[in-house]
Coordinates of C-alpha atoms and ligand atoms in Angstrom, one line a residue:
X16 CA 34.0 28.3 -53.5
X17 CA 32.0 25.3 -54.7
X18 CA 29.2 23.6 -52.7
X19 CA 27.3 20.4 -53.4
X20 CA 24.2 22.2 -52.2
X21 CA 23.3 25.7 -51.2
X22 CA 20.2 26.5 -49.2
X23 CA 19.3 30.1 -50.2
X24 CA 17.4 32.9 -48.5
X25 CA 16.2 31.0 -45.5
X26 CA 16.0 32.0 -41.8
X27 CA 18.4 29.9 -39.8
X28 CA 17.1 29.0 -36.4
X29 CA 19.4 27.3 -33.9
X30 CA 18.9 26.8 -30.1
X31 CA 20.5 30.2 -29.6
X32 CA 20.0 32.4 -32.7
X33 CA 17.7 33.4 -35.5
X34 CA 19.2 35.0 -38.6
X35 CA 18.7 35.3 -42.3
X36 CA 21.5 33.3 -44.0
X37 CA 22.5 30.9 -46.8
X38 CA 23.9 27.5 -45.8
X39 CA 26.5 25.8 -48.0
X40 CA 27.0 22.0 -47.9
X41 CA 29.9 20.0 -49.0
X42 CA 30.6 16.3 -48.5
X43 CA 27.6 15.9 -46.2
X44 CA 28.7 18.6 -43.8
X45 CA 27.8 22.2 -43.4
X46 CA 30.7 24.1 -45.0
X47 CA 29.6 27.7 -44.8
X48 CA 26.9 29.9 -43.3
X49 CA 26.9 33.4 -44.8
X50 CA 24.7 36.3 -46.0
X51 CA 25.0 35.3 -49.6
X52 CA 26.8 32.3 -50.9
X53 CA 27.7 31.8 -54.6
X54 CA 25.5 29.3 -56.4
X55 CA 27.0 29.3 -59.9
X56 CA 28.9 26.0 -59.4
X57 CA 26.6 24.4 -56.8
X58 CA 25.3 21.0 -57.5
X59 CA 21.9 21.9 -56.1
X60 CA 20.2 25.1 -54.9
X61 CA 17.3 25.0 -52.6
X62 CA 15.2 28.1 -52.2
X63 CA 14.1 28.5 -48.6
X64 CA 12.5 31.9 -48.9
X65 CA 9.9 32.4 -46.1
X66 CA 11.0 29.1 -44.5
X67 CA 13.0 28.2 -41.3
X68 CA 16.3 26.3 -41.7
X69 CA 16.7 24.2 -38.6
X70 CA 18.9 21.3 -37.4
X71 CA 17.2 18.0 -38.1
X72 CA 15.2 16.5 -35.2
X73 CA 16.8 14.1 -32.8
X74 CA 14.4 11.6 -31.3
X75 CA 16.1 9.8 -28.4
X76 CA 13.3 7.4 -27.6
X77 CA 11.9 5.0 -30.2
X78 CA 11.1 1.3 -30.3
X79 CA 11.4 -0.1 -33.8
X80 CA 11.0 -3.8 -34.6
X81 CA 10.8 -4.5 -30.8
X82 CA 9.5 -7.8 -29.5
X83 CA 7.2 -6.9 -26.6
X84 CA 4.3 -8.5 -24.7
X85 CA 3.9 -11.3 -27.2
X86 CA 4.1 -9.3 -30.4
X87 CA 6.5 -6.9 -32.2
X88 CA 6.2 -3.2 -32.8
X89 CA 4.8 -2.7 -36.2
X90 CA 7.3 -0.2 -37.7
X91 CA 10.7 -1.7 -38.5
X92 CA 13.9 0.4 -39.2
X93 CA 12.8 1.0 -42.8
X94 CA 9.2 2.1 -42.3
X95 CA 9.9 3.9 -38.9
X96 CA 12.8 5.9 -40.1
X97 CA 11.0 6.9 -43.3
X98 CA 8.1 8.2 -41.2
X99 CA 10.6 10.0 -39.0
X100 CA 12.2 11.6 -42.0
X101 CA 8.8 12.9 -43.2
X102 CA 8.4 14.5 -39.8
X103 CA 11.8 16.2 -39.9
X104 CA 13.7 13.8 -37.6
X105 CA 17.1 12.9 -39.0
X106 CA 18.6 10.9 -36.0
X107 CA 17.0 8.6 -33.6
X108 CA 18.2 6.5 -30.6
X109 CA 16.4 3.2 -30.3
X110 CA 16.6 0.6 -27.5
X111 CA 18.6 -2.6 -27.8
X112 CA 16.9 -4.9 -25.3
X113 CA 19.0 -7.5 -23.4
X114 CA 17.3 -10.9 -23.3
X115 CA 17.5 -11.9 -19.6
X116 CA 20.8 -13.6 -18.8
X117 CA 22.4 -12.9 -22.2
X118 CA 25.4 -10.6 -22.9
X119 CA 24.5 -6.9 -23.4
X120 CA 26.7 -7.1 -26.5
X121 CA 24.3 -9.6 -28.0
X122 CA 21.4 -7.1 -27.7
X123 CA 23.6 -4.4 -29.4
X124 CA 24.5 -6.8 -32.2
X125 CA 20.9 -7.9 -32.7
X126 CA 19.7 -4.3 -33.0
X127 CA 22.5 -3.4 -35.3
X128 CA 21.3 -6.2 -37.5
X129 CA 17.7 -4.9 -37.4
X130 CA 18.8 -1.4 -38.6
X131 CA 21.4 -2.5 -41.1
X132 CA 20.4 -1.8 -44.8
X133 CA 17.0 -0.6 -43.6
X134 CA 17.4 2.7 -41.8
X135 CA 16.9 5.8 -43.9
X136 CA 18.2 8.2 -41.3
X137 CA 21.1 8.0 -38.8
X138 CA 20.7 6.0 -35.7
X139 CA 22.2 5.0 -32.4
X140 CA 21.3 2.7 -29.5
X141 CA 20.7 2.8 -25.8
X142 CA 21.0 -0.7 -24.2
X143 CA 18.2 -1.9 -22.0
X144 CA 19.5 -3.9 -19.0
X145 CA 17.1 -6.6 -17.7
X146 CA 19.6 -8.6 -15.7
X147 CA 23.0 -7.4 -14.4
X148 CA 25.3 -10.3 -13.6
X149 CA 29.0 -9.9 -13.2
X150 CA 29.6 -10.5 -16.9
X151 CA 27.2 -7.9 -18.0
X152 CA 28.5 -5.5 -15.4
X153 CA 32.0 -5.8 -16.9
X154 CA 30.6 -5.3 -20.4
X155 CA 29.2 -1.8 -19.7
X156 CA 32.4 0.1 -20.1
X157 CA 33.2 -1.5 -23.4
X158 CA 29.7 -0.6 -24.7
X159 CA 30.1 3.0 -23.7
X160 CA 33.5 3.1 -25.4
X161 CA 31.8 1.7 -28.6
X162 CA 29.2 4.4 -28.7
X163 CA 26.4 2.9 -26.7
X164 CA 26.8 5.5 -24.0
X165 CA 23.4 5.1 -22.2
X166 CA 21.4 2.3 -20.6
X167 CA 17.7 2.1 -19.9
X168 CA 16.4 0.5 -16.7
X169 CA 12.8 -0.3 -15.9
X170 CA 11.3 0.2 -12.4
X171 CA 8.0 -1.2 -13.9
X172 CA 6.8 -4.3 -15.8
X173 CA 7.6 -6.9 -13.1
X174 CA 8.6 -10.3 -14.5
X175 CA 9.3 -8.7 -17.9
X176 CA 11.8 -5.8 -17.7
X177 CA 11.7 -4.6 -14.1
X178 CA 15.0 -4.6 -12.1
X179 CA 15.4 -4.0 -8.4
X180 CA 17.0 -1.1 -6.6
X181 CA 20.3 -2.9 -6.1
X182 CA 20.6 -3.6 -9.8
X183 CA 19.8 0.0 -10.6
X184 CA 22.4 1.3 -8.1
X185 CA 25.1 -1.0 -9.5
X186 CA 24.3 0.0 -13.1
X187 CA 24.4 3.6 -12.1
X188 CA 27.8 3.3 -10.4
X189 CA 29.3 1.6 -13.4
X190 CA 27.7 4.0 -15.9
X191 CA 29.0 7.0 -13.9
X192 CA 32.5 5.4 -13.9
X193 CA 32.6 5.4 -17.7
X194 CA 30.7 8.7 -18.2
X195 CA 27.4 7.3 -19.5
X196 CA 23.8 8.2 -18.9
X197 CA 21.1 6.1 -17.2
X198 CA 17.6 6.4 -18.8
X199 CA 14.9 5.4 -16.3
X200 CA 11.4 4.2 -16.8
X201 CA 10.1 5.5 -13.4
X202 CA 7.0 3.9 -12.2
X203 CA 6.6 1.7 -9.0
X204 CA 6.0 -1.6 -10.8
X205 CA 5.4 -3.6 -7.6
X206 CA 2.7 -1.4 -6.3
X207 CA 1.1 -1.1 -9.7
X208 CA 1.0 -4.9 -10.0
X209 CA -0.9 -5.2 -6.7
X210 CA -3.5 -2.6 -8.0
X211 CA -3.7 -4.4 -11.3
X212 CA -4.4 -7.8 -9.7
X213 CA -7.1 -6.3 -7.5
X214 CA -8.8 -4.7 -10.6
X215 CA -8.7 -8.0 -12.5
X216 CA -10.2 -9.8 -9.5
X217 CA -13.0 -7.3 -9.5
X218 CA -13.7 -8.0 -13.1
X219 CA -12.3 -4.7 -14.4
X220 CA -10.9 -5.7 -17.7
X221 CA -11.6 -2.8 -20.1
X222 CA -8.6 -0.8 -21.6
X223 CA -9.4 2.2 -19.3
X224 CA -8.2 0.1 -16.3
X225 CA -4.7 0.3 -17.7
X226 CA -4.7 4.0 -16.9
X227 CA -6.7 3.7 -13.7
X228 CA -4.3 1.2 -12.2
X229 CA -1.2 3.3 -12.7
X230 CA -1.5 6.3 -10.3
X231 CA 0.6 9.4 -10.8
X232 CA 1.9 8.8 -7.3
X233 CA 3.6 5.6 -8.5
X234 CA 5.4 7.6 -11.2
X235 CA 6.3 10.4 -8.7
X236 CA 7.6 7.9 -6.1
X237 CA 9.8 6.1 -8.6
X238 CA 11.1 9.3 -10.1
X239 CA 12.2 10.5 -6.7
X240 CA 13.7 7.1 -5.9
X241 CA 15.6 7.0 -9.3
X242 CA 17.0 10.4 -8.6
X243 CA 18.0 9.5 -5.0
X244 CA 19.7 6.3 -6.3
X245 CA 21.6 8.3 -8.9
X246 CA 22.7 10.9 -6.3
X247 CA 24.1 8.1 -4.1
X248 CA 25.8 6.5 -7.1
X249 CA 27.2 9.8 -8.4
X250 CA 25.4 9.2 -11.7
X251 CA 23.5 11.3 -14.2
X252 CA 19.9 10.2 -14.7
X253 CA 17.4 10.9 -17.4
X254 CA 13.8 10.2 -16.7
X255 CA 12.0 9.0 -19.8
X256 CA 8.4 9.7 -20.9
X257 CA 7.6 11.8 -17.9
X258 CA 3.8 12.2 -17.9
X259 CA 2.6 14.1 -14.8
X260 CA 3.1 16.8 -12.3
X261 CA 4.0 14.4 -9.4
X262 CA 7.1 13.3 -11.3
X263 CA 7.9 16.8 -12.7
X264 CA 8.0 18.1 -9.1
X265 CA 10.7 15.5 -8.2
X266 CA 12.8 16.5 -11.2
X267 CA 12.4 20.2 -10.4
X268 CA 13.5 19.7 -6.7
X269 CA 16.5 17.7 -7.9
X270 CA 17.6 20.3 -10.4
X271 CA 17.1 23.1 -7.9
X272 CA 19.6 21.2 -5.8
X273 CA 22.0 21.1 -8.7
X274 CA 21.8 17.4 -9.4
X275 CA 22.5 16.1 -12.9
X276 CA 18.8 15.0 -13.3
X277 CA 17.1 15.4 -16.7
X278 CA 13.8 14.4 -18.1
X279 CA 11.8 14.2 -21.3
X280 CA 8.1 14.3 -22.0
X281 CA 6.3 13.2 -25.2
X282 CA 3.6 14.8 -27.4
X283 CA 0.9 12.4 -26.2
X284 CA 1.2 13.7 -22.6
X285 CA 1.1 17.3 -23.9
X286 CA -1.9 16.9 -26.3
X287 CA -4.0 14.0 -24.9
X288 CA -5.5 13.3 -21.5
X289 CA -7.3 10.5 -19.7
X290 CA -10.7 11.4 -21.2
X291 CA -9.5 9.4 -24.3
X292 CA -9.8 6.3 -22.1
X293 CA -13.6 6.8 -22.1
X294 CA -13.9 6.2 -25.8
X295 CA -16.6 3.6 -26.6
X296 CA -16.0 -0.1 -26.9
X297 CA -12.4 -1.2 -27.3
X298 CA -11.3 2.1 -29.0
X299 CA -9.4 3.3 -26.0
X300 CA -6.9 0.4 -26.5
X301 CA -5.3 2.8 -29.0
X302 CA -4.1 4.9 -26.0
X303 CA -2.8 2.1 -23.9
X304 CA 0.8 3.0 -23.3
X305 CA 2.9 3.5 -20.2
X306 CA 2.9 5.7 -18.3
X307 CA -0.8 6.2 -19.2
X308 CA -2.6 9.4 -20.1
X309 CA -3.2 11.7 -17.1
X310 CA -5.8 14.3 -16.0
X311 CA -5.8 17.2 -18.3
X312 CA -4.4 19.8 -15.8
X313 CA -1.0 18.0 -16.0
X314 CA -0.6 19.2 -19.6
X315 CA -0.1 22.9 -18.6
X316 CA 2.5 21.8 -16.0
X317 CA 4.4 19.9 -18.6
X318 CA 4.4 22.8 -21.0
X319 CA 5.6 25.0 -18.2
X320 CA 8.3 22.4 -17.4
X321 CA 9.5 22.6 -21.0
X322 CA 9.5 26.4 -20.9
X323 CA 11.5 26.5 -17.6
X324 CA 13.9 23.8 -18.4
X325 CA 12.6 21.3 -15.8
X326 CA 12.1 19.2 -18.9
X327 CA 14.9 19.3 -21.4
X328 CA 13.7 17.1 -24.2
X329 CA 10.6 16.1 -26.2
X330 CA 10.9 12.6 -27.6
X331 CA 8.2 10.3 -28.9
X332 CA 8.4 6.9 -27.2
X333 CA 7.3 5.6 -30.6
X334 CA 6.2 2.0 -30.0
X335 CA 3.4 1.3 -32.5
X336 CA 1.1 -1.7 -32.3
X337 CA -1.8 -2.0 -34.8
X338 CA -5.3 -1.8 -33.5
X339 CA -6.3 -4.8 -35.5
X340 CA -4.7 -8.0 -34.2
X341 CA -2.1 -6.4 -32.0
X342 CA -4.1 -4.2 -29.6
X343 CA -6.9 -6.7 -30.0
X344 CA -4.8 -9.3 -28.2
X345 CA -6.2 -7.6 -25.0
X346 CA -9.8 -7.6 -26.0
X347 CA -10.9 -9.3 -22.8
X348 CA -8.0 -8.3 -20.5
X349 CA -6.3 -4.9 -20.5
X350 CA -3.1 -6.4 -19.2
X351 CA -2.7 -8.3 -22.5
X352 CA -2.9 -5.1 -24.7
X353 CA 0.6 -4.4 -25.9
X354 CA 1.8 -1.1 -24.4
X355 CA 2.8 1.6 -26.8
X356 CA 1.7 4.2 -29.3
X357 CA 2.8 5.7 -32.6
X358 CA 4.3 9.1 -32.7
X359 CA 7.6 9.2 -34.6
X360 CA 6.2 11.3 -37.5
X361 CA 4.6 14.3 -35.9
X362 CA 6.8 15.3 -33.0
X363 CA 8.2 18.5 -34.6
X364 CA 4.9 19.7 -36.0
X365 CA 3.0 19.0 -32.8
X366 CA 5.6 20.8 -30.6
X367 CA 5.9 23.7 -33.0
X368 CA 2.1 24.0 -33.0
X369 CA 1.6 23.7 -29.2
X370 CA 4.8 25.3 -28.1
X371 CA 5.6 28.1 -30.5
X372 CA 2.1 29.0 -31.9
X373 CA 0.7 28.1 -28.5
X374 CA 2.8 30.9 -27.0
X375 CA 4.8 28.8 -24.6
X376 CA 8.3 29.3 -26.1
X377 CA 10.4 30.7 -29.0
X378 CA 11.4 28.8 -32.1
X379 CA 14.9 28.7 -30.5
X380 CA 13.6 26.8 -27.5
X381 CA 11.8 24.5 -29.9
X382 CA 15.1 23.7 -31.6
X383 CA 16.7 23.1 -28.2
X384 CA 14.0 20.7 -27.1
X385 CA 13.6 18.6 -30.3
X386 CA 17.2 18.6 -31.5
X387 CA 20.0 20.4 -29.6
X388 CA 19.4 19.2 -26.0
X389 CA 18.9 15.6 -26.9
X390 CA 22.0 15.6 -29.1
X391 CA 24.0 17.1 -26.2
X392 CA 22.7 14.9 -23.5
X393 CA 23.3 11.7 -25.5
X394 CA 26.7 12.4 -27.0
X395 CA 25.8 13.4 -30.5
X396 CA 26.6 17.1 -30.4
X397 CA 28.0 19.0 -32.3
X398 CA 27.9 16.5 -35.1
X399 CA 24.1 16.5 -34.7
X400 CA 21.7 19.0 -33.2
X401 CA 22.9 22.3 -34.6
X402 CA 23.5 24.3 -37.7
X403 CA 27.3 25.1 -37.5
X404 CA 30.2 24.8 -39.8
X405 CA 31.5 21.2 -39.6
X406 CA 28.3 19.7 -38.3
X407 CA 26.5 17.0 -40.3
X408 CA 24.2 18.7 -42.8
X409 CA 21.1 17.2 -41.2
X410 CA 18.7 20.0 -41.9
X411 CA 14.9 20.5 -41.8
X412 CA 13.5 23.3 -44.0
X413 CA 10.3 24.1 -42.2
X414 CA 7.2 26.1 -43.1
X415 CA 6.1 27.6 -39.8
X416 CA 2.7 28.6 -41.2
X417 CA 1.5 25.7 -43.3
X418 CA -1.4 23.9 -41.7
X419 CA -2.3 20.2 -42.0
X420 CA -4.6 17.8 -40.1
X421 CA -3.0 14.6 -38.7
X422 CA -4.7 11.4 -39.9
X423 CA -3.9 7.7 -40.2
X424 CA -5.2 8.1 -43.8
X425 CA -2.2 10.2 -44.7
X426 CA 0.6 9.3 -42.3
X427 CA 3.5 7.2 -43.2
X428 CA 3.9 5.1 -40.1
X429 CA 3.0 1.4 -40.5
X430 CA 0.0 1.4 -38.3
X431 CA -3.7 1.5 -38.8
X432 CA -4.6 4.4 -36.5
X433 CA -3.2 7.7 -35.3
X434 CA -3.1 8.8 -31.6
X435 CA -3.5 12.4 -32.9
X436 CA -6.3 11.8 -35.4
X437 CA -7.9 15.1 -36.4
X438 CA -5.5 17.4 -34.6
X439 CA -4.6 20.4 -36.6
X440 CA -0.9 21.3 -36.9
X441 CA 0.6 24.5 -38.0
X442 CA 4.3 24.2 -39.0
X443 CA 5.4 21.3 -41.3
X444 CA 8.7 20.1 -42.7
X445 CA 9.0 20.8 -46.5
X446 CA 12.5 19.6 -47.3
X447 CA 14.7 17.3 -45.1
X448 CA 18.4 16.6 -45.6
X449 CA 20.4 13.8 -44.0
X450 CA 24.2 14.3 -44.2
X451 CA 23.6 16.6 -47.2
X452 CA 21.4 14.3 -49.2
X453 CA 17.8 15.5 -49.7
X454 CA 15.6 12.7 -48.3
X455 CA 12.3 14.6 -48.2
X456 CA 11.5 17.1 -51.0
X457 CA 8.3 19.1 -50.9
X458 CA 6.7 16.7 -48.6
X459 CA 7.7 13.5 -50.5
X460 CA 10.3 10.9 -49.4
X461 CA 13.1 10.8 -51.9
X462 CA 15.7 9.1 -49.8
X463 CA 16.8 5.5 -49.6
X464 CA 16.3 2.7 -47.0
X465 CA 19.8 1.7 -45.9
X466 CA 21.4 5.1 -46.3
X467 CA 21.2 5.8 -42.5
X468 CA 24.5 5.1 -40.5
X469 CA 25.1 4.0 -37.0
X470 CA 26.5 6.9 -35.0
X471 CA 29.0 6.0 -32.3
X472 CA 28.1 8.4 -29.5
X473 CA 30.6 10.1 -27.2
X474 CA 30.6 9.4 -23.5
X475 CA 29.1 12.1 -21.3
X476 CA 32.5 13.2 -20.0
X477 CA 33.3 14.6 -23.4
X478 CA 30.0 16.4 -23.8
X479 CA 29.2 20.0 -22.9
X480 CA 25.7 19.9 -21.4
Ligands
URP521 O1 4.0 1.9 -23.4 C1 5.2 2.1 -23.7 N1 5.8 3.2 -23.4 N2 5.8 1.2 -24.4 C2 7.2 1.2 -24.7 C3 8.0 0.6 -23.6 C4 8.4 1.7 -22.7 O2 8.0 1.6 -21.5 O3 9.0 2.7 -23.0
ZN522 ZN1 9.4 3.1 -20.7
ZN523 ZN1 9.7 3.6 -24.5

């Protein structure tokens, strides 16, 4: 038996099992998992003694090279995917955004062009629907068949991205017909806009008013409405970037009733809270993203939600805008600060630190949340999201005990600040493989921009959830 690569002496951790084993890789796939594999003829041998061998991370919520609110997110598909690789993420799903009135296919083609010859890890796309005429409605089935098996809709950002309930309902019906998934940005954008206009009229223009004008009730209401619309349409719904207990409760109730309702949260809602908005001067603009940071007590509810499977996924909602020049666009008016924060690099380390070392869940649940569940929910499994014979050899070799401090001075994202500056992490990726190729070795990127491939995702009807 000859392998291209053998990972020796590691502890394999999947969503279900933990066991000491070697892993053999041939032609980019996992070819053998066994007690002791021969290494004499192997092209490469990686010693994983004392380390965890886990499936590469799957981040299903990123915004690379995205035009938004008068600027463009600062990481493109090269810098963003390299930063992701450093953090142990080997597949991401980004958002191809429809320009109002244009074909959905055009959005897909545009984002394929952005990723082509740039991405260093594998990638796929959700399609954001901003207007659903008859033509776009007819396009949806074809996109799902071509591997874009999920659509994102916005209940917020009126005039920009927000769609009405009828549009949501039609999109859900059509998605259900072809076996796709609806991703929902659930906040009541109409109500928030009224609150925002009143704040501006009262001269409240500092960044903290971004958070203070977006109540948790607006997220809870929209989450409940999204689930009700999905129930009427017979569709599956996935609530993105869930930030607070009001919304969590709606998902819990739906799941208790057996509805196919799913939700993700993001590290920023687990580690940061609204106190950050009290930072002096314009500093708090660094934390202007949507939904905003919440009162601290919500964090414990979110960790509980991850533990009890009310929340199935941790993604990043990576949408970086530099403090200088980009966030500064809103110096005199919080509504002009581009919404979004950087996070693609530290998801695995943060969730391992808070979730596993923090005593909330096992390493297996960790793998489930950052890799297996997102791969299953979005049609990538079993090619991605597990360590199994036949799966892509997307593997992160992880030191669960190494400690580091997160800082913009050392991170690899193309942005001039870190949301998590100074936070101590315990658990870091050492070596990362993408389809069998080592792309991070002892903490250094050794991959190649452009080696990532578009992954055509399966429709939900073919996916075991
Ligand atoms: O503030 C955020 N989250 N920006 C990215 C767009 C979105 O709503 O996901
Ligand atoms: Zn959103
Ligand atoms: Zn987002």
